[in-house]
CSV table of N, CA and C in Angstrom, one decimal:
chain,number,residue,atom,x,y,z
A,1,UNK,N,114.3,16.9,169.9
A,1,UNK,CA,114.4,16.0,170.7
A,1,UNK,C,114.1,16.0,172.5
A,2,UNK,N,114.6,17.4,172.7
A,2,UNK,CA,114.4,17.5,174.3
A,2,UNK,C,113.1,17.9,174.4
A,3,UNK,N,112.2,18.7,173.4
A,3,UNK,CA,110.9,19.2,173.7
A,3,UNK,C,110.1,17.8,173.6
A,4,UNK,N,110.3,16.9,172.8
A,4,UNK,CA,109.5,15.7,172.9
A,4,UNK,C,109.6,15.2,174.2
A,5,UNK,N,110.8,15.0,174.8
A,5,UNK,CA,111.1,14.3,176.0
A,5,UNK,C,110.3,15.1,177.2
A,6,UNK,N,110.3,16.6,177.1
A,6,UNK,CA,109.6,17.1,178.0
A,6,UNK,C,108.2,17.1,177.9
A,7,UNK,N,107.5,16.9,176.6
A,7,UNK,CA,106.2,16.6,176.7
A,7,UNK,C,105.8,15.4,177.0
A,8,UNK,N,106.6,14.4,176.9
A,8,UNK,CA,106.3,12.9,177.5
A,8,UNK,C,106.4,12.9,178.9
A,9,UNK,N,107.2,13.8,179.5
A,9,UNK,CA,107.5,13.9,181.0
A,9,UNK,C,106.0,14.5,181.4
A,10,UNK,N,105.7,15.6,180.9
A,10,UNK,CA,104.5,16.2,181.4
A,10,UNK,C,103.1,15.3,181.2
A,11,UNK,N,103.1,14.6,180.3
A,11,UNK,CA,102.1,13.8,179.8
A,11,UNK,C,102.0,12.4,181.0
A,12,UNK,N,103.2,11.9,181.3
A,12,UNK,CA,103.1,10.9,182.3
A,12,UNK,C,103.0,11.6,183.7
A,13,UNK,N,103.4,12.7,183.9
A,13,UNK,CA,103.3,13.4,185.1
A,13,UNK,C,101.6,13.6,185.3
A,14,UNK,N,101.3,14.2,184.3
A,14,UNK,CA,99.9,14.3,184.3
A,14,UNK,C,98.7,13.4,184.6
A,15,UNK,N,99.1,12.3,184.1
A,15,UNK,CA,98.3,10.9,184.1
A,15,UNK,C,98.8,10.3,185.4
A,16,UNK,N,99.8,10.6,186.1
A,16,UNK,CA,100.2,10.0,187.4
A,16,UNK,C,99.3,11.0,188.5
A,17,UNK,N,99.2,12.1,188.2
A,17,UNK,CA,98.5,13.2,189.2
A,17,UNK,C,97.0,13.0,189.1
A,18,UNK,N,96.4,12.5,187.8
A,18,UNK,CA,95.2,12.4,187.7
A,18,UNK,C,94.8,11.2,188.4
A,19,UNK,N,95.8,10.1,188.3
A,19,UNK,CA,95.3,8.6,188.9
A,19,UNK,C,95.2,9.0,190.5
A,20,UNK,N,96.2,9.7,190.9
A,20,UNK,CA,96.2,9.8,192.4
A,20,UNK,C,95.2,10.9,192.8
A,21,UNK,N,94.7,11.7,192.2
A,21,UNK,CA,93.5,12.4,192.5
A,21,UNK,C,92.3,11.7,192.7
A,22,UNK,N,92.0,10.6,191.3
A,22,UNK,CA,90.9,9.9,191.5
A,22,UNK,C,91.0,8.8,192.5
A,23,UNK,N,92.1,8.3,192.8
A,23,UNK,CA,92.2,7.3,193.8
A,23,UNK,C,91.9,7.8,195.3
A,24,UNK,N,92.4,9.3,195.6
A,24,UNK,CA,92.0,9.7,196.7
A,24,UNK,C,90.8,10.1,196.9
A,25,UNK,N,89.8,10.5,195.7
A,25,UNK,CA,88.5,10.9,195.8
A,25,UNK,C,87.7,9.6,196.0
A,26,UNK,N,88.1,8.4,195.5
A,26,UNK,CA,87.5,7.1,195.9
A,26,UNK,C,87.8,6.8,197.3
A,27,UNK,N,88.8,6.9,197.8
A,27,UNK,CA,88.9,6.4,199.3
A,27,UNK,C,88.3,7.4,200.1
A,28,UNK,N,88.1,8.7,199.8
A,28,UNK,CA,87.2,9.7,200.6
A,28,UNK,C,85.8,9.1,200.4
A,29,UNK,N,85.3,8.6,199.3
A,29,UNK,CA,83.8,8.0,199.1
A,29,UNK,C,83.8,6.9,199.9
A,30,UNK,N,84.7,6.0,199.9
A,30,UNK,CA,84.5,4.8,200.7
A,30,UNK,C,84.4,5.2,202.4
A,31,UNK,N,85.0,6.3,202.6
A,31,UNK,CA,84.8,6.7,204.1
A,31,UNK,C,83.5,7.6,204.3
A,32,UNK,N,83.3,8.2,203.2
A,32,UNK,CA,81.9,9.1,203.5
A,32,UNK,C,80.7,8.3,203.1
A,33,UNK,N,80.7,7.7,202.1
A,33,UNK,CA,79.2,6.8,201.6
A,33,UNK,C,79.9,5.4,201.4
A,34,UNK,N,79.9,4.6,202.7
A,34,UNK,CA,80.2,3.3,202.5
A,34,UNK,C,79.3,2.4,201.9
A,35,UNK,N,78.1,2.7,202.1
A,35,UNK,CA,77.0,1.9,201.4
A,35,UNK,C,77.0,2.0,199.9
A,36,UNK,N,76.9,2.9,199.4
A,36,UNK,CA,77.2,3.1,198.0
A,36,UNK,C,78.3,2.5,197.3
A,37,UNK,N,79.6,2.8,198.1
A,37,UNK,CA,80.8,2.3,197.5
A,37,UNK,C,80.8,0.8,197.7
A,38,UNK,N,80.1,0.1,198.5
A,38,UNK,CA,79.8,-1.2,198.9
A,38,UNK,C,78.9,-1.8,197.6
A,39,UNK,N,78.1,-1.2,197.2
A,39,UNK,CA,77.2,-1.6,196.1
A,39,UNK,C,78.1,-1.7,194.8
A,40,UNK,N,78.7,-0.5,194.8
A,40,UNK,CA,79.8,-0.5,193.6
A,40,UNK,C,80.9,-1.6,193.4
A,41,UNK,N,81.4,-1.7,194.6
A,41,UNK,CA,82.5,-3.1,194.6
A,41,UNK,C,81.6,-4.3,194.3
A,42,UNK,N,80.4,-4.4,194.7
A,42,UNK,CA,79.6,-5.7,194.4
A,42,UNK,C,79.5,-5.6,192.9
A,43,UNK,N,79.0,-4.7,192.3
A,43,UNK,CA,78.9,-4.7,190.8
A,43,UNK,C,80.1,-5.0,190.4
A,44,UNK,N,81.3,-4.4,190.6
A,44,UNK,CA,82.6,-4.8,189.9
A,44,UNK,C,82.9,-6.2,190.1
A,45,UNK,N,82.7,-6.5,191.3
A,45,UNK,CA,83.1,-8.1,191.6
A,45,UNK,C,82.2,-8.9,190.5
A,46,UNK,N,80.9,-8.8,190.5
A,46,UNK,CA,80.2,-9.7,189.8
A,46,UNK,C,80.6,-9.5,188.4
A,47,UNK,N,81.0,-8.4,187.8
A,47,UNK,CA,81.4,-8.1,186.5
A,47,UNK,C,82.7,-8.7,186.0
A,48,UNK,N,83.7,-8.5,186.8
A,48,UNK,CA,84.9,-8.9,186.5
A,48,UNK,C,85.5,-10.4,187.1
A,49,UNK,N,84.9,-10.5,188.3
A,49,UNK,CA,85.5,-11.7,188.9
A,49,UNK,C,84.4,-12.8,188.4
A,50,UNK,N,83.3,-12.5,188.5
A,50,UNK,CA,82.1,-13.7,188.1
A,50,UNK,C,81.9,-13.5,186.6
A,51,UNK,N,81.9,-12.7,185.7
A,51,UNK,CA,81.6,-12.4,184.3
A,51,UNK,C,80.2,-12.2,184.3
A,52,UNK,N,79.6,-11.6,185.3
A,52,UNK,CA,78.0,-11.5,185.1
A,52,UNK,C,77.8,-10.1,185.0
A,53,UNK,N,76.6,-9.9,184.0
A,53,UNK,CA,76.3,-8.5,183.7
A,53,UNK,C,75.0,-8.3,184.2
A,54,UNK,N,74.4,-7.0,184.4
A,54,UNK,CA,73.3,-6.8,184.8
A,54,UNK,C,72.4,-7.1,183.5
A,55,UNK,N,71.0,-7.8,183.8
A,55,UNK,CA,70.3,-8.1,182.7
A,55,UNK,C,69.6,-7.0,182.3
A,56,UNK,N,69.5,-6.9,181.0
A,56,UNK,CA,68.5,-5.7,180.4
A,56,UNK,C,67.1,-6.2,180.4
A,57,UNK,N,66.2,-5.2,181.0
A,57,UNK,CA,64.8,-5.4,181.2
A,57,UNK,C,64.2,-5.7,179.8
A,58,UNK,N,64.5,-5.1,178.6
A,58,UNK,CA,64.0,-5.7,177.2
A,58,UNK,C,64.6,-6.8,176.7
A,59,UNK,N,65.6,-7.5,177.3
A,59,UNK,CA,66.3,-8.7,176.7
A,59,UNK,C,65.2,-9.7,176.7
A,60,UNK,N,64.3,-9.9,177.8
A,60,UNK,CA,63.3,-11.1,177.9
A,60,UNK,C,62.5,-10.9,176.8
A,61,UNK,N,62.1,-9.6,176.6
A,61,UNK,CA,60.9,-9.5,175.2
A,61,UNK,C,61.4,-9.9,174.1
A,62,UNK,N,62.7,-9.2,173.7
A,62,UNK,CA,63.4,-9.5,172.5
A,62,UNK,C,63.5,-11.0,172.4
A,63,UNK,N,64.0,-11.6,173.3
A,63,UNK,CA,64.3,-13.3,173.3
A,63,UNK,C,62.8,-13.8,173.1
A,64,UNK,N,62.0,-13.5,173.7
A,64,UNK,CA,60.6,-14.2,173.2
A,64,UNK,C,60.1,-14.1,171.8
A,65,UNK,N,60.4,-12.7,171.4
A,65,UNK,CA,60.0,-12.3,170.0
A,65,UNK,C,60.9,-13.2,169.0
A,66,UNK,N,62.4,-13.4,169.2
A,66,UNK,CA,63.1,-14.1,168.4
A,66,UNK,C,62.8,-15.6,168.3
A,67,UNK,N,62.5,-16.2,169.5
A,67,UNK,CA,62.2,-17.4,169.7
A,67,UNK,C,61.0,-17.7,168.6
A,68,UNK,N,60.0,-16.7,169.0
A,68,UNK,CA,58.7,-17.0,168.3
A,68,UNK,C,58.8,-17.0,166.7
A,69,UNK,N,59.7,-16.0,166.2
A,69,UNK,CA,59.9,-16.0,164.7
A,69,UNK,C,60.6,-17.3,164.2
A,70,UNK,N,61.6,-17.6,165.0
A,70,UNK,CA,62.5,-19.0,164.8
A,70,UNK,C,61.4,-20.0,164.7
A,71,UNK,N,60.5,-20.4,165.8
A,71,UNK,CA,59.5,-21.2,165.5
A,71,UNK,C,58.7,-21.3,164.5
A,72,UNK,N,58.2,-20.2,163.9
A,72,UNK,CA,57.3,-20.0,162.8
A,72,UNK,C,58.2,-20.3,161.6
A,73,UNK,N,59.2,-19.8,161.4
A,73,UNK,CA,60.1,-20.1,160.1
A,73,UNK,C,60.3,-21.4,160.2
A,74,UNK,N,60.8,-22.1,161.3
A,74,UNK,CA,61.4,-23.3,161.2
A,74,UNK,C,60.1,-24.2,161.0
A,75,UNK,N,59.1,-23.9,161.4
A,75,UNK,CA,57.8,-24.8,161.1
A,75,UNK,C,57.4,-24.8,159.9
A,76,UNK,N,57.6,-23.6,159.2
A,76,UNK,CA,57.2,-23.6,157.8
A,76,UNK,C,57.9,-24.3,157.0
A,77,UNK,N,59.1,-24.6,157.0
A,77,UNK,CA,60.1,-25.5,156.1
A,77,UNK,C,59.3,-26.8,155.9
A,78,UNK,N,59.0,-27.5,157.1
A,78,UNK,CA,58.5,-28.8,156.8
A,78,UNK,C,57.0,-28.9,156.0
A,79,UNK,N,56.3,-27.6,156.3
A,79,UNK,CA,54.9,-27.6,155.9
A,79,UNK,C,54.8,-27.0,154.3
A,80,UNK,N,55.6,-26.2,154.0
A,80,UNK,CA,55.6,-25.6,152.4
A,80,UNK,C,55.5,-26.4,151.3
A,81,UNK,N,56.0,-27.6,151.5
A,81,UNK,CA,55.9,-28.8,150.5
A,81,UNK,C,54.5,-29.2,150.5
A,82,UNK,N,53.9,-29.1,151.4
A,82,UNK,CA,52.2,-29.7,151.6
A,82,UNK,C,51.6,-28.7,151.0
A,83,UNK,N,51.9,-27.5,151.0
A,83,UNK,CA,51.0,-26.5,150.4
A,83,UNK,C,51.1,-26.5,148.9
A,84,UNK,N,52.4,-26.7,148.5
A,84,UNK,CA,52.3,-26.7,146.8
A,84,UNK,C,52.5,-27.9,146.1
A,85,UNK,N,52.6,-29.0,146.7
A,85,UNK,CA,52.7,-30.4,145.9
A,85,UNK,C,51.6,-31.0,146.4
A,86,UNK,N,50.8,-31.5,145.4
A,86,UNK,CA,49.2,-31.8,145.4
A,86,UNK,C,49.4,-33.5,146.0
A,87,UNK,N,50.7,-34.1,145.6
A,87,UNK,CA,50.6,-35.4,145.8
A,87,UNK,C,51.2,-35.9,147.3
A,88,UNK,N,50.6,-36.1,148.3
A,88,UNK,CA,51.2,-36.5,149.6
A,88,UNK,C,52.5,-37.1,149.7
A,89,UNK,N,52.7,-38.1,148.9
A,89,UNK,CA,54.0,-38.9,149.0
A,89,UNK,C,55.1,-38.0,148.6
A,90,UNK,N,55.0,-37.0,147.6
A,90,UNK,CA,56.1,-36.4,147.0
A,90,UNK,C,56.4,-35.1,147.9
A,91,UNK,N,55.1,-34.7,148.4
A,91,UNK,CA,55.5,-33.5,149.4
A,91,UNK,C,56.0,-34.1,150.7
A,92,UNK,N,55.8,-35.2,151.1
A,92,UNK,CA,56.4,-35.8,152.3
A,92,UNK,C,57.8,-35.8,152.0
A,93,UNK,N,58.3,-36.5,150.9
A,93,UNK,CA,59.8,-36.8,150.8
A,93,UNK,C,60.6,-35.5,150.4
A,94,UNK,N,59.7,-34.6,149.9
A,94,UNK,CA,60.3,-32.9,149.7
A,94,UNK,C,60.5,-32.5,151.2
A,95,UNK,N,59.6,-32.7,152.1
A,95,UNK,CA,59.7,-31.9,153.3
A,95,UNK,C,60.6,-32.6,154.3
A,96,UNK,N,60.8,-33.9,154.0
A,96,UNK,CA,61.9,-34.7,154.9
A,96,UNK,C,63.3,-34.1,154.4
A,97,UNK,N,63.5,-34.1,152.8
A,97,UNK,CA,64.9,-33.6,152.5
A,97,UNK,C,64.9,-32.1,152.8
A,98,UNK,N,63.9,-31.2,152.8
A,98,UNK,CA,64.1,-29.8,153.2
A,98,UNK,C,64.4,-29.8,154.7
A,99,UNK,N,63.8,-30.6,155.4
A,99,UNK,CA,64.3,-30.5,157.0
A,99,UNK,C,65.5,-31.1,157.0
A,100,UNK,N,66.0,-32.0,156.6
A,100,UNK,CA,67.3,-32.4,156.5
A,100,UNK,C,68.4,-31.5,156.2
A,101,UNK,N,68.1,-30.8,154.7
A,101,UNK,CA,69.1,-29.6,154.3
A,101,UNK,C,69.0,-28.5,155.4
A,102,UNK,N,68.0,-28.0,156.0
A,102,UNK,CA,68.1,-26.9,157.0
A,102,UNK,C,68.7,-27.6,158.3
A,103,UNK,N,68.6,-28.7,158.7
A,103,UNK,CA,69.4,-29.1,159.9
A,103,UNK,C,70.8,-29.2,159.5
A,104,UNK,N,71.3,-29.8,158.5
A,104,UNK,CA,72.5,-29.8,158.0
A,104,UNK,C,73.1,-28.4,158.0
A,105,UNK,N,72.5,-27.6,157.3
A,105,UNK,CA,72.9,-26.0,157.4
A,105,UNK,C,73.1,-25.5,158.6
A,106,UNK,N,72.2,-25.6,159.6
A,106,UNK,CA,72.2,-25.0,161.0
A,106,UNK,C,73.4,-25.8,161.7
A,107,UNK,N,73.6,-27.1,161.4
A,107,UNK,CA,74.7,-28.0,162.1
A,107,UNK,C,76.1,-27.1,161.6
A,108,UNK,N,76.3,-27.0,160.5
A,108,UNK,CA,77.4,-26.3,159.6
A,108,UNK,C,77.8,-25.0,160.3
A,109,UNK,N,76.7,-24.3,160.2
A,109,UNK,CA,76.8,-22.7,160.8
A,109,UNK,C,77.2,-22.8,162.1
A,110,UNK,N,76.7,-23.7,163.0
A,110,UNK,CA,77.0,-23.7,164.3
A,110,UNK,C,78.5,-24.0,164.6
A,111,UNK,N,78.7,-25.2,163.9
A,111,UNK,CA,80.2,-25.7,163.9
A,111,UNK,C,81.1,-24.6,163.6
A,112,UNK,N,80.9,-23.8,162.6
A,112,UNK,CA,81.8,-22.9,162.2
A,112,UNK,C,81.9,-22.0,162.9
A,113,UNK,N,80.7,-21.4,163.6
A,113,UNK,CA,80.7,-20.1,164.4
A,113,UNK,C,81.4,-20.7,165.7
A,114,UNK,N,81.3,-21.7,166.2
A,114,UNK,CA,81.9,-22.3,167.4
A,114,UNK,C,83.3,-22.5,167.2
A,115,UNK,N,83.6,-23.3,166.4
A,115,UNK,CA,85.1,-23.7,166.3
A,115,UNK,C,86.0,-23.1,165.2
A,116,UNK,N,85.4,-22.2,164.4
A,116,UNK,CA,86.0,-21.5,163.3
A,116,UNK,C,86.0,-22.2,162.1
A,117,UNK,N,86.4,-21.6,161.0
A,117,UNK,CA,86.6,-22.0,159.7
A,117,UNK,C,87.7,-23.2,159.5
A,118,UNK,N,87.3,-24.3,158.8
A,118,UNK,CA,88.2,-25.1,158.6
A,118,UNK,C,88.5,-26.3,159.8
A,119,UNK,N,87.6,-26.1,160.8
A,119,UNK,CA,87.8,-27.0,161.9
A,119,UNK,C,86.4,-27.7,162.2
A,120,UNK,N,86.2,-28.6,161.7
A,120,UNK,CA,85.0,-29.5,162.0
A,120,UNK,C,85.3,-30.6,162.7
A,121,UNK,N,84.7,-30.7,163.8
A,121,UNK,CA,85.0,-31.9,164.8
A,121,UNK,C,83.9,-32.9,164.5
A,122,UNK,N,84.4,-34.2,165.0
A,122,UNK,CA,83.5,-35.2,164.6
A,122,UNK,C,82.3,-35.3,165.8
């Protein structure tokens, strides 16, 4: 029991020493390189106070590609019945029903993702 308390004391003391060393190092950096530290403070405030993150350079390209795929797949839903059903009226009704089902599915998935399972709001 005594050994456990000693180990706990040493761990807490070591953590406090490490904290003080890092704090002193930061204080020295503020004095020695204020421009660099000001930039770090700006980044920290943007992230934690405003909830902002640096944009990823590849994110714009990935978003554009994702949207393009979604448009192609979303556009195929109402067009596929016309490719496989020779009678235009039946193809149109099938297209409308398929579009309605896909829209309802997306609304349900969005609602569940936003509000959780079992909580569908009007």
